[in-house]
PDB file of C-alpha atoms in Angstrom:
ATOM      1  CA  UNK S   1      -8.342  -7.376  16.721  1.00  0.00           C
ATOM      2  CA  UNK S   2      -4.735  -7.192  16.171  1.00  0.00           C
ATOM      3  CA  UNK S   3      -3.865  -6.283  13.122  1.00  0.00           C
ATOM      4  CA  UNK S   4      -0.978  -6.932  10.736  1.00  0.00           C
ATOM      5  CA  UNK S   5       2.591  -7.687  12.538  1.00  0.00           C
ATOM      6  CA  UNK S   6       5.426  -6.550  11.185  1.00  0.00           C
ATOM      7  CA  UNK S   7       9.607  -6.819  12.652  1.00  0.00           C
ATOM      8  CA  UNK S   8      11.629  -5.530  13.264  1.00  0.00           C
ATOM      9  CA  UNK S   9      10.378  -1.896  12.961  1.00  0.00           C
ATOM     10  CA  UNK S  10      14.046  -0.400  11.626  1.00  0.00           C
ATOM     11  CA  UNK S  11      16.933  -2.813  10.617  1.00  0.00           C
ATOM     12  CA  UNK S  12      20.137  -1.209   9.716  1.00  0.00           C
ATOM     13  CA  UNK S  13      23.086  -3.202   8.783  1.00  0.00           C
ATOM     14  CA  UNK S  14      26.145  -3.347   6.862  1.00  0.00           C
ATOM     15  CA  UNK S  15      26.213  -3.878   2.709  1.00  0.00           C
ATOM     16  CA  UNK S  16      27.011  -7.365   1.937  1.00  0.00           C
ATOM     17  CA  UNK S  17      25.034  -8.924   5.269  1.00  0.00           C
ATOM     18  CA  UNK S  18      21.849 -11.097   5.328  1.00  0.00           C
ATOM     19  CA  UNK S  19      18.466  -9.705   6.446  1.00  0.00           C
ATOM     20  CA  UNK S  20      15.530 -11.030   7.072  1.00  0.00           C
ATOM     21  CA  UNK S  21      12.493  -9.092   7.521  1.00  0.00           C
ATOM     22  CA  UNK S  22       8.691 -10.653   9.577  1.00  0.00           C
ATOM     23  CA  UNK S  23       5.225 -10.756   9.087  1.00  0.00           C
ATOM     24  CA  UNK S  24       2.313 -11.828  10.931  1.00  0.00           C
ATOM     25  CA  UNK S  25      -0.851 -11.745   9.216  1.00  0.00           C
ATOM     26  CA  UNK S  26      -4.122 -10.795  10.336  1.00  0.00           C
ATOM     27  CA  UNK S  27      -6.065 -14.320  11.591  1.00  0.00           C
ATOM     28  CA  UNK S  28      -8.054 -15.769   8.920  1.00  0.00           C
ATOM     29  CA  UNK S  29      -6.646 -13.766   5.944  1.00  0.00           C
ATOM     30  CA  UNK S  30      -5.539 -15.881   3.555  1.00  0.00           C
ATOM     31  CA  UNK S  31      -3.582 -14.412   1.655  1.00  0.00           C
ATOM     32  CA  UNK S  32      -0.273 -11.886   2.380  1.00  0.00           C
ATOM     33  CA  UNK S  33       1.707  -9.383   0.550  1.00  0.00           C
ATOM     34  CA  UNK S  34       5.052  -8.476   0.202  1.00  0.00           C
ATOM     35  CA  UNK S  35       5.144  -4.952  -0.704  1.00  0.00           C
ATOM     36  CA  UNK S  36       8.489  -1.713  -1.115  1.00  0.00           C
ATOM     37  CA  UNK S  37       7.992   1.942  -0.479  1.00  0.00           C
ATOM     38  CA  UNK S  38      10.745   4.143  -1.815  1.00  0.00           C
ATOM     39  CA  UNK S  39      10.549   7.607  -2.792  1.00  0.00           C
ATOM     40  CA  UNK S  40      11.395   7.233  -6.536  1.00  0.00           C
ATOM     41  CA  UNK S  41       9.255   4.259  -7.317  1.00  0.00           C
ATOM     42  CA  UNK S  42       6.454   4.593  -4.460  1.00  0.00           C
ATOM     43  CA  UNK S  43       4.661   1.640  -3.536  1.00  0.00           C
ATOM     44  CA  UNK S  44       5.562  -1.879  -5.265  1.00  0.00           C
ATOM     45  CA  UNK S  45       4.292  -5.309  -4.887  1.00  0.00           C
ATOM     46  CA  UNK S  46       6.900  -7.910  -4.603  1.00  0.00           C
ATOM     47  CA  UNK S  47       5.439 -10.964  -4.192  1.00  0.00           C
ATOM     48  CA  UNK S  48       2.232 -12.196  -2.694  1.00  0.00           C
ATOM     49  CA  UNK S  49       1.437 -15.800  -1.510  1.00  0.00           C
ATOM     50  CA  UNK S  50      -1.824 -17.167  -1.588  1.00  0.00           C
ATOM     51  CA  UNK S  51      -3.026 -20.079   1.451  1.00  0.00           C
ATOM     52  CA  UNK S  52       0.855 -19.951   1.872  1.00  0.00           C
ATOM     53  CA  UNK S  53       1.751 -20.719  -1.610  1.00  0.00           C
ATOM     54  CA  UNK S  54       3.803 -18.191  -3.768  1.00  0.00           C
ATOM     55  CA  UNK S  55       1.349 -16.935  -6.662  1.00  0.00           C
ATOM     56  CA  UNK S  56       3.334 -14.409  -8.082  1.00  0.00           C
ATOM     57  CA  UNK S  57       6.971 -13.093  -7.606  1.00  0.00           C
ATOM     58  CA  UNK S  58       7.019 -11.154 -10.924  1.00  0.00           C
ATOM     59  CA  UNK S  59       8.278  -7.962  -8.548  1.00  0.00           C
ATOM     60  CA  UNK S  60      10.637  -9.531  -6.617  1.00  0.00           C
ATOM     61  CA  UNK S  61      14.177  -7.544  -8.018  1.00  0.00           C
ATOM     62  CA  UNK S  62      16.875 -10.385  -8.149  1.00  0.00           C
ATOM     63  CA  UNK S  63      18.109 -13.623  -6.822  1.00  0.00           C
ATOM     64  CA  UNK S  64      19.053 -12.385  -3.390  1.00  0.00           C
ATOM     65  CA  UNK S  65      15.049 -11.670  -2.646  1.00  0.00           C
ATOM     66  CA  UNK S  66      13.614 -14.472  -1.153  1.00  0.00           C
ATOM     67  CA  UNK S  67      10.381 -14.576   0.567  1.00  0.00           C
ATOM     68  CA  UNK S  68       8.810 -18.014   2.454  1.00  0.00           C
ATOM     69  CA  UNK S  69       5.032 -18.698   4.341  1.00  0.00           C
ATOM     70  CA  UNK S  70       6.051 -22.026   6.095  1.00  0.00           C
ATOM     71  CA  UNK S  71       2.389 -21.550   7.425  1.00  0.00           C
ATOM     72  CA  UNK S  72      -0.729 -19.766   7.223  1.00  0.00           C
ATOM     73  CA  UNK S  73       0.536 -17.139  10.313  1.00  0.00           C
ATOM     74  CA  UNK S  74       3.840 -16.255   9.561  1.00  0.00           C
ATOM     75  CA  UNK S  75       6.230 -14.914   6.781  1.00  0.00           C
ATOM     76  CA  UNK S  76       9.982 -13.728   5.621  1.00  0.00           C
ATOM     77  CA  UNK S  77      11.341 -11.406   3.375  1.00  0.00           C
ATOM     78  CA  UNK S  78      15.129 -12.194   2.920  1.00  0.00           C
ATOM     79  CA  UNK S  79      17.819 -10.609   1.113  1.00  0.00           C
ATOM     80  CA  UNK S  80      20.996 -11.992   0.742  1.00  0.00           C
ATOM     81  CA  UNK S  81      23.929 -10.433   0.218  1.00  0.00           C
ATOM     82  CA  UNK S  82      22.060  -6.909   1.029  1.00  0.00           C
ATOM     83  CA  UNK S  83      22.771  -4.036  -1.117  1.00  0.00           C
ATOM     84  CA  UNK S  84      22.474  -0.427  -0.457  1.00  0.00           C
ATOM     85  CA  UNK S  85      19.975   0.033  -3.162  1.00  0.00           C
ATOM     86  CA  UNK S  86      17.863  -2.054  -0.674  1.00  0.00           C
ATOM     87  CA  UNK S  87      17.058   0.408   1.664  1.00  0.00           C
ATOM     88  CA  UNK S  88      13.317   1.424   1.535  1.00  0.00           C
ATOM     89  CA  UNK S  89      10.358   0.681   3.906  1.00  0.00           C
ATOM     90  CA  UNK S  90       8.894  -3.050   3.470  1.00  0.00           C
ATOM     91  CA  UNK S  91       5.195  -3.557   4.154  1.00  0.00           C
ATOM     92  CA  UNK S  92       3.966  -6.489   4.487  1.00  0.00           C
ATOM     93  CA  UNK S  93      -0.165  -6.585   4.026  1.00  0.00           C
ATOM     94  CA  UNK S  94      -2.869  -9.653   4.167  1.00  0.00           C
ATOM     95  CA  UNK S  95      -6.460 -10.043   3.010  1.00  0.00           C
ATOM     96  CA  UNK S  96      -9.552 -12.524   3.265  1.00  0.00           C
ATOM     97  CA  UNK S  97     -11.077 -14.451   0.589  1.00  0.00           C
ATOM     98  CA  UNK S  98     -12.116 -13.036  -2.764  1.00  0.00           C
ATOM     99  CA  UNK S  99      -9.764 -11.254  -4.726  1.00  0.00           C
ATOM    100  CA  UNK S 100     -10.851  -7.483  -4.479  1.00  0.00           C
ATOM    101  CA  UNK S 101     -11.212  -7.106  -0.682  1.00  0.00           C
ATOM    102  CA  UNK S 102      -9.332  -4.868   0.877  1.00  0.00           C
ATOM    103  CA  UNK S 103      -5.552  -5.514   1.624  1.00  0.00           C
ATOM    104  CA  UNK S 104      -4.407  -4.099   5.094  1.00  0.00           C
ATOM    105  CA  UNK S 105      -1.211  -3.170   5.889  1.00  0.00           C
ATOM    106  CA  UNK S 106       1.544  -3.807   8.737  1.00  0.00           C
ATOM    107  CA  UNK S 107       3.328  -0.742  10.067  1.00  0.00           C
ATOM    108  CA  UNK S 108       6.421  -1.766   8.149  1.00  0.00           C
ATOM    109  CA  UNK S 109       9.870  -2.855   8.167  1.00  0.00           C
ATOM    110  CA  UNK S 110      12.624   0.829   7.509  1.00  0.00           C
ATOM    111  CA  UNK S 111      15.809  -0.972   6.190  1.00  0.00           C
ATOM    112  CA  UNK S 112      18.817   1.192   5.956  1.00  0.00           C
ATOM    113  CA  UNK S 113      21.588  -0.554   4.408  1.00  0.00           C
ATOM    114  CA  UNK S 114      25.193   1.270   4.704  1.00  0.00           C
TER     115      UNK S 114
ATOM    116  CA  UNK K   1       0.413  -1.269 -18.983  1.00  0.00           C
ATOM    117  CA  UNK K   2      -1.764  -0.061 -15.852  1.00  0.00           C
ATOM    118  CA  UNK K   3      -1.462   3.663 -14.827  1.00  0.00           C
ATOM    119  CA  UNK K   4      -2.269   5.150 -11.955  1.00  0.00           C
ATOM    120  CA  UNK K   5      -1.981   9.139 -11.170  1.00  0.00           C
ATOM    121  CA  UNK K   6      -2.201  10.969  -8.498  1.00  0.00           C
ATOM    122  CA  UNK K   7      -2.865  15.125  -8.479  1.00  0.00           C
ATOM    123  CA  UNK K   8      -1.827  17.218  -6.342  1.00  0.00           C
ATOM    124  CA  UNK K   9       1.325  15.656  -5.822  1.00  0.00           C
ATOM    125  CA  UNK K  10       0.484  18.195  -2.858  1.00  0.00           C
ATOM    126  CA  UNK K  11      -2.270  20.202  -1.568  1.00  0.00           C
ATOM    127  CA  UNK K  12      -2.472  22.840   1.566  1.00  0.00           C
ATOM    128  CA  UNK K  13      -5.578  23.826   3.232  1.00  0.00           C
ATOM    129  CA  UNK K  14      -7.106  25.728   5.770  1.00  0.00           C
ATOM    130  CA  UNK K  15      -9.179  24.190   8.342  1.00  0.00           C
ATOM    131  CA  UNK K  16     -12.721  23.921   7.069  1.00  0.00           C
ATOM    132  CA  UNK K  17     -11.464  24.941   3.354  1.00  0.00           C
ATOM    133  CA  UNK K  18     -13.049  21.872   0.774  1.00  0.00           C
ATOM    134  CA  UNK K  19     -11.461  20.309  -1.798  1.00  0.00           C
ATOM    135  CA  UNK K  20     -10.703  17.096  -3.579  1.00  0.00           C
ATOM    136  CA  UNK K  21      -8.127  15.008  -4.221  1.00  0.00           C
ATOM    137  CA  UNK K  22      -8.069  13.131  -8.081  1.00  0.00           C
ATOM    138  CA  UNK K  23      -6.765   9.674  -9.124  1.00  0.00           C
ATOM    139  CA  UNK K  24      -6.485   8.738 -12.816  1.00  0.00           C
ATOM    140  CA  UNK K  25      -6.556   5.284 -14.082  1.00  0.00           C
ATOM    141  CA  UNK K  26      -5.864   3.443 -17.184  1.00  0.00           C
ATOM    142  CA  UNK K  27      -5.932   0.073 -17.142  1.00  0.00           C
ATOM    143  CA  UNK K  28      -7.649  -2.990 -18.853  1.00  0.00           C
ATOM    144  CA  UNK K  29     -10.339  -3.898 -16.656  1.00  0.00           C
ATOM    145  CA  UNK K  30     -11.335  -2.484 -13.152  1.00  0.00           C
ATOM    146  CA  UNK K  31     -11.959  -5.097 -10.694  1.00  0.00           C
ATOM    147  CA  UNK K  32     -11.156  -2.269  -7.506  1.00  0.00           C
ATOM    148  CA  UNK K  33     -10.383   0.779  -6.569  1.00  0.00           C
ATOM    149  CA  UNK K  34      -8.849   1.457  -3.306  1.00  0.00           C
ATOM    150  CA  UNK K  35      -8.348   4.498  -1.245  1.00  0.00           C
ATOM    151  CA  UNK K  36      -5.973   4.428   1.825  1.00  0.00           C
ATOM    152  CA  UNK K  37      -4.746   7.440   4.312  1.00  0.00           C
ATOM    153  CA  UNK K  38      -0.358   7.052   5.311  1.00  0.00           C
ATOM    154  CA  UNK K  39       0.427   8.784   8.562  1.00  0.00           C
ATOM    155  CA  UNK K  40       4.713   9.209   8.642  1.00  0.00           C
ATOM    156  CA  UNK K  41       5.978   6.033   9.505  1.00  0.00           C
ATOM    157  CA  UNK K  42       2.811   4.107   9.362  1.00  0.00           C
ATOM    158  CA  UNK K  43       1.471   1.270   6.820  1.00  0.00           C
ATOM    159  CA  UNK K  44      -1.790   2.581   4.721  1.00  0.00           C
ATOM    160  CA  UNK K  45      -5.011   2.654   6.186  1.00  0.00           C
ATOM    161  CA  UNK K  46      -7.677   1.799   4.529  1.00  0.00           C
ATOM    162  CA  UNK K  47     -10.496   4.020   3.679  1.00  0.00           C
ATOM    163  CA  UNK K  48     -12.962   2.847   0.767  1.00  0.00           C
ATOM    164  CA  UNK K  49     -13.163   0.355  -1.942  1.00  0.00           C
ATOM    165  CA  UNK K  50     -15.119   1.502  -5.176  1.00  0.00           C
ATOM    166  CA  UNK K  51     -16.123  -1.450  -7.783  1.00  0.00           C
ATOM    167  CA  UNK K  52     -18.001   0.305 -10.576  1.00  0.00           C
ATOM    168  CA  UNK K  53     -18.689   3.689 -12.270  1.00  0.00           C
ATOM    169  CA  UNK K  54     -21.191   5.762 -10.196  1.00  0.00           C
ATOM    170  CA  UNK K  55     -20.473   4.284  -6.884  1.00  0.00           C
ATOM    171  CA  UNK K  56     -19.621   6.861  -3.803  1.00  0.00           C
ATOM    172  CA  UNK K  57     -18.877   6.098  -0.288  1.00  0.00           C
ATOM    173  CA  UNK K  58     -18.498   7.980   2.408  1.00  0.00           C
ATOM    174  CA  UNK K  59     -16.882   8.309   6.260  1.00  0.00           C
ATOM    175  CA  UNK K  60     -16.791  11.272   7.759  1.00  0.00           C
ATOM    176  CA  UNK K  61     -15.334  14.393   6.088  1.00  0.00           C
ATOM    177  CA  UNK K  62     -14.494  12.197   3.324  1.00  0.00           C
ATOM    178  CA  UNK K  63     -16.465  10.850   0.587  1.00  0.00           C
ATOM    179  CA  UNK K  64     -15.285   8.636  -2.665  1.00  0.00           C
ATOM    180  CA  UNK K  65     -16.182   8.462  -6.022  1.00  0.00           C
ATOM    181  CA  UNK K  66     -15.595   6.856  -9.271  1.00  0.00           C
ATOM    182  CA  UNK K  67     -16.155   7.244 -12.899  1.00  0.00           C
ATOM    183  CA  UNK K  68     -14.540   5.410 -15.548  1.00  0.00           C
ATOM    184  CA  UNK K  69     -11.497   7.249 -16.077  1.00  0.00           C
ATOM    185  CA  UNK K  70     -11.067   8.978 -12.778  1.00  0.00           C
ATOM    186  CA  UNK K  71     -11.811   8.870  -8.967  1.00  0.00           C
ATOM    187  CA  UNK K  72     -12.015  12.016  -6.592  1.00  0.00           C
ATOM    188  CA  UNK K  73     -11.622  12.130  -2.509  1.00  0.00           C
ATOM    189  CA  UNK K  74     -13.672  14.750  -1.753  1.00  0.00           C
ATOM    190  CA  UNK K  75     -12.728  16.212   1.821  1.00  0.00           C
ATOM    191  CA  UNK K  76     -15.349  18.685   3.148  1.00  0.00           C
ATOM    192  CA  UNK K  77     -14.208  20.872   6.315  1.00  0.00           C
ATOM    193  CA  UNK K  78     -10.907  19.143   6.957  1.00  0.00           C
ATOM    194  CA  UNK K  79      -9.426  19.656  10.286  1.00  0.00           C
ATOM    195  CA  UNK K  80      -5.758  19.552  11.066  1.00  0.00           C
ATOM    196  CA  UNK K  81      -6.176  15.838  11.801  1.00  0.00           C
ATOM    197  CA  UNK K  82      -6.685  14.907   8.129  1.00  0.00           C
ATOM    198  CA  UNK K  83      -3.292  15.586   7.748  1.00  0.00           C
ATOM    199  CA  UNK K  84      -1.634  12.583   5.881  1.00  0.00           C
ATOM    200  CA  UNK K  85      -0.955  10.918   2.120  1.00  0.00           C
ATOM    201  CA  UNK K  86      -3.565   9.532   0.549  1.00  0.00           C
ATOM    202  CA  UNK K  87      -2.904   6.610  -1.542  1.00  0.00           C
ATOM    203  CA  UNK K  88      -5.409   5.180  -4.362  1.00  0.00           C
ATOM    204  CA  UNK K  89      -4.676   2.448  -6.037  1.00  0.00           C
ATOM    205  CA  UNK K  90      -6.402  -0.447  -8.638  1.00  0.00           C
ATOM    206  CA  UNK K  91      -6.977  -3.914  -8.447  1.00  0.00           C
ATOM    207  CA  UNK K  92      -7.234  -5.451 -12.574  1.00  0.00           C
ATOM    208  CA  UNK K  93      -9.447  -7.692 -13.580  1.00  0.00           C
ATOM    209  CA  UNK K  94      -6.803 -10.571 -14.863  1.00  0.00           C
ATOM    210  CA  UNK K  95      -6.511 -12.413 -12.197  1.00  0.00           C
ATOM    211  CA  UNK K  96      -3.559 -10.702 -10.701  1.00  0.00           C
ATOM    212  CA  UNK K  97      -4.440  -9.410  -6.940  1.00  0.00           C
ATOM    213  CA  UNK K  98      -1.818  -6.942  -6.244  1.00  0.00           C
ATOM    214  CA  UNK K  99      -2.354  -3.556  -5.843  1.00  0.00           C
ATOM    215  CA  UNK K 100      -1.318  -0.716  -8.331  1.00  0.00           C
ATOM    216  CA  UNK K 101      -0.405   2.938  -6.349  1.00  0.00           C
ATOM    217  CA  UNK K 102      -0.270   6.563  -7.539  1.00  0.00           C
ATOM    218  CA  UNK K 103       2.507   8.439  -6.006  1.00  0.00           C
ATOM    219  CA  UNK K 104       0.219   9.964  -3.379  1.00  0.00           C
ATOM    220  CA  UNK K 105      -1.409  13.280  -2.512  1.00  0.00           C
ATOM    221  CA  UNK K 106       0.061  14.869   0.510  1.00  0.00           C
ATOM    222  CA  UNK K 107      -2.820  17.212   2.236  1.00  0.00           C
ATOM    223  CA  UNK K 108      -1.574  19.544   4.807  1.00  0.00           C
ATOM    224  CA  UNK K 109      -4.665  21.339   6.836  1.00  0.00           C
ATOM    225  CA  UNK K 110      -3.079  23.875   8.778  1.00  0.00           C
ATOM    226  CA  UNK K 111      -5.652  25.036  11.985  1.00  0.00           C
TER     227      UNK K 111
END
């Protein structure tokens, strides 16, 4: 089975331009995660979407986060204008059902922002 | 506030030397705890989920358990191939499904 899909595998891009980040989740999960790796802070949720509605964007940092699941197979992460504070690795990760399965992850998204 | 801690931040072994890896919780109600294994430039894998006190599973070299206050990843004769971070983290019983991490334990088995 395939699992989660993540692109583009490395972005990097100028401060100031728009990026947007994809993720496919695993069939029949129906829910998806929006999670940040840095070294500092470690893991961090963002925002997670539940049968493609936003339940809770309490960790998304600012206005120019955005994140969108126009359907139950595919997502974006967006950030615009992109900052260098920005750069980190974005996972995006999807589950099935009841709240405390497991959540499994996409190979993530490295964003370098210059 | 939910807290999660990792220890060792980082831990070297010898091939076929045991040890165990500790997470730390505090948080207002358990609903999950979650191990997963990062290889460098990978997403986590996951390993085990533990729901209550007492529980163990195991796979492998590695077996997980859980008390009330604590969790341990016990690896028994590693090879090399265990090499990677291992992430725990905590689901809380308030509704809220994301995940909290620890920082990670990075195990090095050298051959």
């Amino acid at each position: 089975d395939a699992g989660v899909i993540q692109s583009p595998r490395h972005e990097v891009t100028e401060m100031g331009q728009e990026v947007t980040l994809r993720c496919k989740p695993i069939s029949g999960h129906n829910s998806l995660f929006w999670y940040r790796q840095t070294m500092m802070r470690g893991l961090e949720l963002l925002i997670y979407f539940n049968n493609n509605v936003p339940i809770d964007d309490s960790g998304m940092p600012e206005d120019r986060f955005s994140a969108k699941m126009p359907n139950a197979s595919f997502s974006t992460l967006k950030i615009q204008p992109s900052e260098p504070r920005d750069s980190a690795v974005y996972f995006c990760a999807s589950n099935q059902g009841a709240g405390n399965q497991p959540q499994h992850f996409g190979d993530g998204t490295r964003l370098s922002i210059l | 506030e939910d807290q999660v801690t990792q220890s060792p931040e980082a831990l070297r072994l010898q091939e076929g030397e045991s040890s165990s890896l500790n997470c730390s919780y505090t948080v207002s109600g358990l609903r999950g705890l979650f191990w997963y294994r990062q290889d460098p430039g990978k997403g986590p894998e996951f390993l085990f989920t533990l729901y209550s006190a007492g529980e163990e599973k195991e796979k492998e070299r590695l077996k997980a358990t859980l008390t009330k206050k604590e969790s341990f990843l016990h690896i028994t004769a590693p090879k090399p191939e265990d090499s990677a971070t291992y992430l725990c983290a905590v689901q809380v019983d308030t509704g809220r499904r994301a995940l909290t991490f620890g920082s990670g334990t990075r195990l090095q088995v050298q051959p």
